[in-house]
PDB file of C-alpha atoms in Angstrom:
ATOM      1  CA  UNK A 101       0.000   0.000   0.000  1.00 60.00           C
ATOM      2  CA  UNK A 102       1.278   3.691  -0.891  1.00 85.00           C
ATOM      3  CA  UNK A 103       3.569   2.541  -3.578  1.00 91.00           C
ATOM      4  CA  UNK A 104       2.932   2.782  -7.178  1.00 92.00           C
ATOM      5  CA  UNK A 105       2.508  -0.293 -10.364  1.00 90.00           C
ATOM      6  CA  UNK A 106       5.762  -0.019 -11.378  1.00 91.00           C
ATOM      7  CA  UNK A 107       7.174  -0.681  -7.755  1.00 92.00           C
ATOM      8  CA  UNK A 108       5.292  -3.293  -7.199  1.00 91.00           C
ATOM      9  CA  UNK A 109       5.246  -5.645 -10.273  1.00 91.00           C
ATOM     10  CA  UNK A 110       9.174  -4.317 -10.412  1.00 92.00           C
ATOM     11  CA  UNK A 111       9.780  -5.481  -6.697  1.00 92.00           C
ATOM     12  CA  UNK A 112       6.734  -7.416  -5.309  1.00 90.00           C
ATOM     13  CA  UNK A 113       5.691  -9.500  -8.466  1.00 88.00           C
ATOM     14  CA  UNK A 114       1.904 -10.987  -8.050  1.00 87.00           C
ATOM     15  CA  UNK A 115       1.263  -8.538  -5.257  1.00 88.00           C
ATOM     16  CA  UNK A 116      -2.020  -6.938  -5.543  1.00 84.00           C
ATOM     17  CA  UNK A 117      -1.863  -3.058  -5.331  1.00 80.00           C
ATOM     18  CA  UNK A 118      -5.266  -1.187  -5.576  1.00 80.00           C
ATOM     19  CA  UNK A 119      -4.122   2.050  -3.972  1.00 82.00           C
ATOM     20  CA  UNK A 120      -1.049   3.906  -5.929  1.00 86.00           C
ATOM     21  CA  UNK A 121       1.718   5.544  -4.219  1.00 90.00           C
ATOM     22  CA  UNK A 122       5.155   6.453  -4.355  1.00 93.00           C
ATOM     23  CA  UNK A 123       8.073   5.318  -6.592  1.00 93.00           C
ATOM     24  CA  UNK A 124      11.313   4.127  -6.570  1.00 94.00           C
ATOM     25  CA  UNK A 125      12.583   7.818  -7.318  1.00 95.00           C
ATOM     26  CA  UNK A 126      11.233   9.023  -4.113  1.00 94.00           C
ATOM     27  CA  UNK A 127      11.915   6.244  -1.914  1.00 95.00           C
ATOM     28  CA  UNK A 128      15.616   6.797  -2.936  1.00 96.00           C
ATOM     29  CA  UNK A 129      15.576  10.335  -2.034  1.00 96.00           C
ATOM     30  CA  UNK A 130      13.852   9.700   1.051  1.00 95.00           C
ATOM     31  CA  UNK A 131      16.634   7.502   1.735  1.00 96.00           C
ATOM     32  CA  UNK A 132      19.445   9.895   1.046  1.00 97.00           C
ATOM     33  CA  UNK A 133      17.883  12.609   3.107  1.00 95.00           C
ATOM     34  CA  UNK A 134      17.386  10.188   6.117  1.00 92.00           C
ATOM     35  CA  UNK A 135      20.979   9.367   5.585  1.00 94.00           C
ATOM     36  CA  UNK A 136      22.273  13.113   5.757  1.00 92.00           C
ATOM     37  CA  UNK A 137      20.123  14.015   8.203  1.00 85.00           C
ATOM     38  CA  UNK A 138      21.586  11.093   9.951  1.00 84.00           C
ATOM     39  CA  UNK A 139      25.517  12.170   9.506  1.00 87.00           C
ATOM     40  CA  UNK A 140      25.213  16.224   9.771  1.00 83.00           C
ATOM     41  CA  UNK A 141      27.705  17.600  12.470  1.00 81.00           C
ATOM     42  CA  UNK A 142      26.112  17.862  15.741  1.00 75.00           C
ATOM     43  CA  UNK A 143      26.546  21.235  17.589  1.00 75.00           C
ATOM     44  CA  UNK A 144      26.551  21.239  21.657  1.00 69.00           C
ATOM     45  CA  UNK A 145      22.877  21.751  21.706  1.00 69.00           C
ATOM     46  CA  UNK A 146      22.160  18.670  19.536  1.00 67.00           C
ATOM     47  CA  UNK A 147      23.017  15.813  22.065  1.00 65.00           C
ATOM     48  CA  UNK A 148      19.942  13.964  22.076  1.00 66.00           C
ATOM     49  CA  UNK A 149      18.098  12.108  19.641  1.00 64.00           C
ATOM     50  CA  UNK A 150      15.307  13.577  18.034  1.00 64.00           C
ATOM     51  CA  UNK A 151      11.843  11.029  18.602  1.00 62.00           C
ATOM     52  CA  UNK A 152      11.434  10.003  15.045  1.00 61.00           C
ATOM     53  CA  UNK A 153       8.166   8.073  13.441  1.00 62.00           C
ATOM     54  CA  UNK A 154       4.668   9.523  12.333  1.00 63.00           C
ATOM     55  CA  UNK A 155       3.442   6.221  13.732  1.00 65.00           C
ATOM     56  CA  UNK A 156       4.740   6.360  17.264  1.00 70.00           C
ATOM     57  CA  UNK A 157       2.659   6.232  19.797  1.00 73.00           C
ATOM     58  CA  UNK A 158       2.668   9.353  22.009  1.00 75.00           C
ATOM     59  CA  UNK A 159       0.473  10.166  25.450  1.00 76.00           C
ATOM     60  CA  UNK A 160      -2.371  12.588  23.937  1.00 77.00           C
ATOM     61  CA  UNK A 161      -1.416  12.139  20.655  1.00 77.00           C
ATOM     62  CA  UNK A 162      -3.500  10.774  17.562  1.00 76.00           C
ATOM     63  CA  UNK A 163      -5.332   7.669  18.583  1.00 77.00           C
ATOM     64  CA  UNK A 164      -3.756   3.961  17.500  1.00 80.00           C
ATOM     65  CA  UNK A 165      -5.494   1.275  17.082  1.00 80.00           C
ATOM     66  CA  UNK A 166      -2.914  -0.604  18.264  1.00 83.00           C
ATOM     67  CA  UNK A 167      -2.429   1.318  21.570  1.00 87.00           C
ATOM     68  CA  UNK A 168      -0.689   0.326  24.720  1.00 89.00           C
ATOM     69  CA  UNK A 169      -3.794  -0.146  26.063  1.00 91.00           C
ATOM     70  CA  UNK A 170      -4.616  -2.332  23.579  1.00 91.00           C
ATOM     71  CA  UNK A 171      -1.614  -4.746  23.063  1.00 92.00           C
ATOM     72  CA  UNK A 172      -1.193  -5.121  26.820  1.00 94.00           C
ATOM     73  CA  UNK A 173      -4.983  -6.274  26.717  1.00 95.00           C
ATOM     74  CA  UNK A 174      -4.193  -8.784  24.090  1.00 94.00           C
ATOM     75  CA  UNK A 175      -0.695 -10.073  25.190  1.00 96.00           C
ATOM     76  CA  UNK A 176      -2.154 -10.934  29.092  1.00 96.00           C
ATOM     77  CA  UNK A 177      -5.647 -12.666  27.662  1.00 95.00           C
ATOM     78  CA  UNK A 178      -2.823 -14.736  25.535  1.00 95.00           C
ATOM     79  CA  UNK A 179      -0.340 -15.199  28.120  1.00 96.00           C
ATOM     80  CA  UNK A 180      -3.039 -16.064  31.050  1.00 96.00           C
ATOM     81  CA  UNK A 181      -5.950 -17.711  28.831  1.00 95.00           C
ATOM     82  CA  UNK A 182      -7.812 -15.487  29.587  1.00 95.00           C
ATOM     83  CA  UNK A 183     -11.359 -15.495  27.601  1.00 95.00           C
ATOM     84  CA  UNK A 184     -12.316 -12.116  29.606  1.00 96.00           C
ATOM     85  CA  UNK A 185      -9.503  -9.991  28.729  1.00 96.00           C
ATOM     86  CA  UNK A 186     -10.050 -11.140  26.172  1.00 95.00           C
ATOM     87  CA  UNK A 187     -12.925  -9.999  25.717  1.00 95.00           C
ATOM     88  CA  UNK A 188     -11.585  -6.633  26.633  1.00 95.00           C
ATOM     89  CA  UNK A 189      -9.604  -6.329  24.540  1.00 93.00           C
ATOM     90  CA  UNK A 190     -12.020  -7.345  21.660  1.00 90.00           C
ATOM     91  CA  UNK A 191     -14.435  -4.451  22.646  1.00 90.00           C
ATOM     92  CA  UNK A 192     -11.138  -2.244  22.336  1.00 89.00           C
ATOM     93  CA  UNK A 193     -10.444  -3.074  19.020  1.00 86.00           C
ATOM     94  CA  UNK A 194     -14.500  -3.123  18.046  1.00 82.00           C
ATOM     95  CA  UNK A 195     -14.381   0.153  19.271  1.00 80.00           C
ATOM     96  CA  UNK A 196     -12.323   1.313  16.265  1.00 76.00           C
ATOM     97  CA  UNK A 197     -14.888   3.010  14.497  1.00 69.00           C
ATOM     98  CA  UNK A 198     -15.439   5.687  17.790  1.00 72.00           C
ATOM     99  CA  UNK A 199     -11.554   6.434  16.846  1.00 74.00           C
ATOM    100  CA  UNK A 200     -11.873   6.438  13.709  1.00 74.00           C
ATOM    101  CA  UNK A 201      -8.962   4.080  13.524  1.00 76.00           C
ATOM    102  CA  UNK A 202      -9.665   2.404  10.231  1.00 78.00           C
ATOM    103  CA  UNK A 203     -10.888   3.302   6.759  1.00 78.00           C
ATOM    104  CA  UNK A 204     -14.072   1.498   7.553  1.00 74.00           C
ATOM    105  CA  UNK A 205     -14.197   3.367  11.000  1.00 75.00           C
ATOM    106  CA  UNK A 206     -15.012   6.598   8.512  1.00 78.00           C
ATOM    107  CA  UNK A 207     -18.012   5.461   7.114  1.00 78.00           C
ATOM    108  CA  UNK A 208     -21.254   6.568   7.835  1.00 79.00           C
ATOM    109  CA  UNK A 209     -23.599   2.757   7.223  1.00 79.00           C
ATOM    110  CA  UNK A 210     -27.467   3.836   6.321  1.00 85.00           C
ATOM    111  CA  UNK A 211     -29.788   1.318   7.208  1.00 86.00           C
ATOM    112  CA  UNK A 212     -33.043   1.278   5.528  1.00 87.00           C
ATOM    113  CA  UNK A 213     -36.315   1.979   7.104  1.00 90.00           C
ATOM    114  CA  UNK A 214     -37.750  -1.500   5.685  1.00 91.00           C
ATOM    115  CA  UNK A 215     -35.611  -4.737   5.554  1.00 88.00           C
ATOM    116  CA  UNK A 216     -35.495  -6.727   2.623  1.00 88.00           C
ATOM    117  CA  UNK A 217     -38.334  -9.758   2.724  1.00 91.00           C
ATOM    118  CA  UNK A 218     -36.062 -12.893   3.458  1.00 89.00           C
ATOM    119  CA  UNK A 219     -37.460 -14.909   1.049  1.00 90.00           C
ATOM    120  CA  UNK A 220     -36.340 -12.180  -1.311  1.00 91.00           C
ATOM    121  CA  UNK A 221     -32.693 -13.047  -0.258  1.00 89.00           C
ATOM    122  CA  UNK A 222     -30.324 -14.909  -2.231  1.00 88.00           C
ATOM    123  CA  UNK A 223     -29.176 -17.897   0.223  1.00 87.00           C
ATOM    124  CA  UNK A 224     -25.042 -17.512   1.198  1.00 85.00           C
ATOM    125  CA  UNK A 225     -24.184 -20.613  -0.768  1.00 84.00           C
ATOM    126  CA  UNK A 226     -25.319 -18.571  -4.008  1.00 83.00           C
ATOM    127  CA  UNK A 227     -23.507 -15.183  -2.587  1.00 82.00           C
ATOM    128  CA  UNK A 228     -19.750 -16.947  -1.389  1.00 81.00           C
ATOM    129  CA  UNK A 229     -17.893 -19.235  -3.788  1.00 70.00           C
ATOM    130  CA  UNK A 230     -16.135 -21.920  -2.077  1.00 65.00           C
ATOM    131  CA  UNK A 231     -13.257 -21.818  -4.877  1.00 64.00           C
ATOM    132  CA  UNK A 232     -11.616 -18.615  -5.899  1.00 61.00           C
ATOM    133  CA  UNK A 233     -12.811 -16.283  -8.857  1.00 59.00           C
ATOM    134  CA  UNK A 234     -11.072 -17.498 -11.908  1.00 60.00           C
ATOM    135  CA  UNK A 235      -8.098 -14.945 -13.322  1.00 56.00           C
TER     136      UNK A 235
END
């Protein structure tokens, strides 16, 4: 996700890719600009690292899905067997569309005033294919 055709049949040959992106061109200059960035002089006031990452997880920041809250909910129901944390930690991560979290967490579903007669309703075996669509 995020990088363009020519990446990914180039690099990642029978990947699907829906969503273009970037190219080689600028993931090389992205590279080389990390890698100065990395190896300018440092002057006295430059001792410590700067927190790098748009994806880190920071107290009051953006919301995660995957949260400390979240993880440590997961890892102890895992660790323990424990079916009611993880439970929790279900409800956490079914909570995702409050946070907006996910692509699907930004959609607005409109239910209609009157359901669809069942017997109007095509039955599952007709709607999923056991075998996969043909190419």
């Amino acid at each position: 996700m995020g990088l363009n055709k020519n990446l990914v049949d180039s690099y990642f040959s029978g990947t699907e890719s829906r969503i273009e992106g970037v190219g080689l061109e600028v993931l090389a200059r992205e590279a080389q600009m990390k890698h100065a960035y990395a190896f300018q002089p440092l002057t006295d006031s430059e001792t410590e690292l700067v927190v790098g990452g748009q994806y880190q997880y920071r107290e009051g920041g953006e919301y995660h899905l995957l949260n400390p809250l979240t993880i440590s909910k997961m890892q102890h129901a895992v660790r323990q067997n424990n079916p009611a944390t993880f439970q929790e930690y279900t409800d956490l991560i079914d909570d995702q569309n409050r946070n907006m979290a996910t692509l699907r967490g930004l959609l607005k579903l409109k239910y209609d005033e009157t359901p669809i007669p069942l017997d109007e309703v095509e039955p599952a075996k007709e709607i999923v294919s056991a075998s996969p669509p043909a190419q």
